[in-house]
PDB file of C-alpha atoms in Angstrom:
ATOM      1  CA  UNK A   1      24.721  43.628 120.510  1.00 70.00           C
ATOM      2  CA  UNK A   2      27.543  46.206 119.749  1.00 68.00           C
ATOM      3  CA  UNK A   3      28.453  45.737 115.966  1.00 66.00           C
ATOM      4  CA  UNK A   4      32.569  44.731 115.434  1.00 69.00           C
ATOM      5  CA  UNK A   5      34.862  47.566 115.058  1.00 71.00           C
ATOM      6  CA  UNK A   6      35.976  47.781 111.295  1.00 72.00           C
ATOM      7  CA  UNK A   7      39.538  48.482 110.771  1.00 70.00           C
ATOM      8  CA  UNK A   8      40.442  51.495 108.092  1.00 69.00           C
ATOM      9  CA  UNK A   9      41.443  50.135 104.551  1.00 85.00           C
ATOM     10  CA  UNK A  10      45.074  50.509 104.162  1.00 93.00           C
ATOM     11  CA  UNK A  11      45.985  53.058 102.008  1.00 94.00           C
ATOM     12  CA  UNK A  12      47.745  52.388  98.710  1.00 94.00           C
ATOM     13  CA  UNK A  13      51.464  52.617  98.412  1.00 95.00           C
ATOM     14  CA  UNK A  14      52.771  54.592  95.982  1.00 95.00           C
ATOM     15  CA  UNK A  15      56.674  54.104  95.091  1.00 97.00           C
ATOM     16  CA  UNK A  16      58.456  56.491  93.865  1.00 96.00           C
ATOM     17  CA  UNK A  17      61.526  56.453  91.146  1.00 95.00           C
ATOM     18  CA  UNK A  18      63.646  53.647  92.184  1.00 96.00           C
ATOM     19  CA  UNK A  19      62.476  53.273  95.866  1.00 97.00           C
ATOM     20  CA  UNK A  20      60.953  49.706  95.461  1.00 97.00           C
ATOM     21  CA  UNK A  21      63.966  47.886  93.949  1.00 97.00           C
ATOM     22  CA  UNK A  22      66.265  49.904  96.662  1.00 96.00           C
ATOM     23  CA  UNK A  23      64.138  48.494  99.374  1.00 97.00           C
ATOM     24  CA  UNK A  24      64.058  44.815  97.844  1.00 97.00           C
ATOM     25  CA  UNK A  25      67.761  45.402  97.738  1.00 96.00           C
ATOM     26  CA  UNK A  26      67.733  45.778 101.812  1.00 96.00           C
ATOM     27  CA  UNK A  27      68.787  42.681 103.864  1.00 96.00           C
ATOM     28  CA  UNK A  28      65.442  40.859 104.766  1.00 96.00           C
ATOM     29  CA  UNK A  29      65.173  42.068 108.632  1.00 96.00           C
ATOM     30  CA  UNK A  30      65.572  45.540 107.313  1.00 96.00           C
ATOM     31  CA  UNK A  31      63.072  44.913 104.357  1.00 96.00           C
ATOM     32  CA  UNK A  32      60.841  43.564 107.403  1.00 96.00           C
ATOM     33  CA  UNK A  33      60.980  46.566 109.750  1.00 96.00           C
ATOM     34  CA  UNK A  34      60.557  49.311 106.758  1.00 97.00           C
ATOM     35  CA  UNK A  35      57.274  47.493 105.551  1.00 96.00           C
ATOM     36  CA  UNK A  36      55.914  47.069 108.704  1.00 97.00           C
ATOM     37  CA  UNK A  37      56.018  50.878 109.187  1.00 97.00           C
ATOM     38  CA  UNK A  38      55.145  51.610 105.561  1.00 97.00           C
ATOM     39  CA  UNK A  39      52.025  49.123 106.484  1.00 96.00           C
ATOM     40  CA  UNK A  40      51.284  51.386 109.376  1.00 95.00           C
ATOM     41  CA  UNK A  41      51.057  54.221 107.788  1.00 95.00           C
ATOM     42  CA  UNK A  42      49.007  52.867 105.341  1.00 95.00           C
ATOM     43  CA  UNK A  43      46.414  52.573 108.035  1.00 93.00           C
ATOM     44  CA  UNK A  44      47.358  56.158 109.511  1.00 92.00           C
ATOM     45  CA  UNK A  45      49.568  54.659 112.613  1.00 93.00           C
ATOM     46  CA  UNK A  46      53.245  55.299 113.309  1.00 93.00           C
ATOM     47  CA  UNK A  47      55.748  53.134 113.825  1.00 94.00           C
ATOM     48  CA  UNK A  48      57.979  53.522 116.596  1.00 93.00           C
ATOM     49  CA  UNK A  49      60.910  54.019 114.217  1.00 91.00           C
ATOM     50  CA  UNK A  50      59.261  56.627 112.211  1.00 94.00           C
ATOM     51  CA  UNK A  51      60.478  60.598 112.670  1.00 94.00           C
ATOM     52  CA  UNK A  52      59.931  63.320 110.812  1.00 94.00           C
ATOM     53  CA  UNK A  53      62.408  64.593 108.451  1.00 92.00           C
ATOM     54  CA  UNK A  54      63.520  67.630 109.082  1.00 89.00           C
ATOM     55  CA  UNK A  55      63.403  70.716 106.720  1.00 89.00           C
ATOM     56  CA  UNK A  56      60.395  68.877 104.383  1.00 89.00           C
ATOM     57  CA  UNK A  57      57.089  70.337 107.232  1.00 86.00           C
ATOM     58  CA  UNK A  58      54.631  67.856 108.272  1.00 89.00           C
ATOM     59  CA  UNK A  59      54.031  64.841 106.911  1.00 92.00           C
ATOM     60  CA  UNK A  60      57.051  63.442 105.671  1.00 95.00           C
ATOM     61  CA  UNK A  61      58.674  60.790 107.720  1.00 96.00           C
ATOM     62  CA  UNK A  62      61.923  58.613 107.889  1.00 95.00           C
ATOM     63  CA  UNK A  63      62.268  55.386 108.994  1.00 95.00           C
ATOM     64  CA  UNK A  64      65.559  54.326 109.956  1.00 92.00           C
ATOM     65  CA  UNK A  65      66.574  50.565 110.542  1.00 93.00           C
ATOM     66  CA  UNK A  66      69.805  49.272 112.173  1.00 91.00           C
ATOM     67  CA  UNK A  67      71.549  45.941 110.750  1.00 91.00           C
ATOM     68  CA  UNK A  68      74.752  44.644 111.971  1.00 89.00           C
ATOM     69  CA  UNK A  69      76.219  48.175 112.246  1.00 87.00           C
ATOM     70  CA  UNK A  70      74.533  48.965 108.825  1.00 90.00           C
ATOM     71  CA  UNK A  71      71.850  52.156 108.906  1.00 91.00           C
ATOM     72  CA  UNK A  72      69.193  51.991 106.453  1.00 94.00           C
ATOM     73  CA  UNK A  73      66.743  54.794 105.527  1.00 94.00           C
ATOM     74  CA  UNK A  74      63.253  54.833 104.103  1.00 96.00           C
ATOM     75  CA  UNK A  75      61.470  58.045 103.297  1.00 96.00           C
ATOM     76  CA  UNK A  76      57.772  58.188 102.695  1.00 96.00           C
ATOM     77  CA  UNK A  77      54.718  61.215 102.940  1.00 95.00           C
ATOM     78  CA  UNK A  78      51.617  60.715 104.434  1.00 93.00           C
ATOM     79  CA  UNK A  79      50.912  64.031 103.343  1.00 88.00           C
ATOM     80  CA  UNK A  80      48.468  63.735 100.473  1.00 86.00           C
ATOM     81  CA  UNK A  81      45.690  62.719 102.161  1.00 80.00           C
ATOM     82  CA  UNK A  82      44.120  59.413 100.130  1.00 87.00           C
ATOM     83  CA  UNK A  83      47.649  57.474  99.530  1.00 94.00           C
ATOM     84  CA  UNK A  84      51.433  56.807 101.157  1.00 96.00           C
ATOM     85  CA  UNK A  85      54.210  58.020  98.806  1.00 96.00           C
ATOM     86  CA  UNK A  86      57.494  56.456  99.345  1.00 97.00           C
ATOM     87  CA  UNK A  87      60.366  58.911  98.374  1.00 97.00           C
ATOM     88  CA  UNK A  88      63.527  57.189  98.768  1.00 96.00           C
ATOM     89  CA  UNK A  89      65.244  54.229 100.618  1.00 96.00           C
ATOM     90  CA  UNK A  90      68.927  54.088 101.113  1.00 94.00           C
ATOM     91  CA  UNK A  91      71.813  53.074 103.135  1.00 91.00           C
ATOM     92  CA  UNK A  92      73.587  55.504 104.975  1.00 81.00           C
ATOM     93  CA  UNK A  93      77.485  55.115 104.374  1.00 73.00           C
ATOM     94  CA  UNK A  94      78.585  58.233 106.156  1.00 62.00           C
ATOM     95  CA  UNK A  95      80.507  57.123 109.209  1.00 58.00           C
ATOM     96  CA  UNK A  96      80.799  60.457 110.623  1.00 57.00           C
ATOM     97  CA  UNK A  97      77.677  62.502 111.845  1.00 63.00           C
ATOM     98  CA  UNK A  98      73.790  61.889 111.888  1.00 67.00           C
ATOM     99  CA  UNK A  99      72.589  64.001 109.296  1.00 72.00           C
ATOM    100  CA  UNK A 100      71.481  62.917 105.975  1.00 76.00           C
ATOM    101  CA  UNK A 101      73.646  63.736 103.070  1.00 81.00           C
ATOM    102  CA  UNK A 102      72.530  66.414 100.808  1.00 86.00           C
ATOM    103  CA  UNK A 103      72.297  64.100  97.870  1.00 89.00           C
ATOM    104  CA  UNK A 104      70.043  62.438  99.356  1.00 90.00           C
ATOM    105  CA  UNK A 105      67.696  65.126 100.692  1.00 91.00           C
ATOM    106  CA  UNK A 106      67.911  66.620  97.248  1.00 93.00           C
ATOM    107  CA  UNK A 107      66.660  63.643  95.824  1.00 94.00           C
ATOM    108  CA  UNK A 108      64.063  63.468  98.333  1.00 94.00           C
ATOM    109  CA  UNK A 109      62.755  67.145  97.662  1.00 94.00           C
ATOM    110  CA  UNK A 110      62.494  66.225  93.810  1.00 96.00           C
ATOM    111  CA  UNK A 111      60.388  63.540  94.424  1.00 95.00           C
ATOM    112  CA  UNK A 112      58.332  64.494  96.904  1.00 94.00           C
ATOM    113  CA  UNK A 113      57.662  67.539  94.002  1.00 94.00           C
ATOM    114  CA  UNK A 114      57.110  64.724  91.759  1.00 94.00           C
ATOM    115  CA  UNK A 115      54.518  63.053  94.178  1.00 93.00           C
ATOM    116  CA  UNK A 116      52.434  65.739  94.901  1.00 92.00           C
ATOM    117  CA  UNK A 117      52.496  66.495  91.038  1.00 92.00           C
ATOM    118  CA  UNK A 118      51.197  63.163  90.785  1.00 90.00           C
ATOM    119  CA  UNK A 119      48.813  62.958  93.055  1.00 88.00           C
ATOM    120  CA  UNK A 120      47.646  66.280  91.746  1.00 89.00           C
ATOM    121  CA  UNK A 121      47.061  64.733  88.038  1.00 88.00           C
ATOM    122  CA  UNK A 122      45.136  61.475  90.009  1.00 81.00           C
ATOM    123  CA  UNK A 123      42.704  63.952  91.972  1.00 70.00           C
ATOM    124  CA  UNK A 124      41.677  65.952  88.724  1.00 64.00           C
TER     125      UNK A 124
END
């Protein structure tokens, strides 16, 4: 008899900076969609939603989620290898254009500096 196929452990989620509360703050469908695909790459899937953000390399992903003409934005790294690091989560106001304002990408290059300086400090 073939033993059951174990599923992989999700891996922790680590939030960074103010990421958590600006994701609670999402409407619920959104909130839905973003943890799903947070969830899935916690087990080292990706969601359908899920592209990589340009100008960071690989392994750093946004999801973007559609609401009633609304666009929200979650940015995580599946980079460092043993946990998920979520970067930022906002809501795109710009009516004008698809790229991501450069507050925000700034703000996603600090903390993904901030992440890695963690997860450096957690390895150790």
């Amino acid at each position: 008899m073939k033993p059951p196929e174990t599923k992989p452990l999700p891996k922790p989620l680590v939030w960074i900076g103010d990421s958590l509360e600006r994701v609670r703050s999402f409407p619920p469908a959104v909130r839905e969609e973003i943890g799903f695909a947070l969830y899935q790459a916690q087990i080292g899937d990706k969601h359908i939603s899920a592209k990589p953000l340009t100008g960071f390399g690989p392994g750093v992903l946004e999801v973007i989620s559609d609401h009633r003409g609304n666009t929200f934005r979650a940015v995580y790294t599946v980079r460092l290898a043993s946990k998920v690091y979520v970067l930022h989560a906002f809501q795109k106001k710009s009516k004008s254009g698809i790229a991501t304002p450069k507050t925000e990408m700034d703000l996603v290059k600090q903390r993904l500096r901030r992440a890695i300086e963690l997860h450096a400090a957690q390895e150790n």
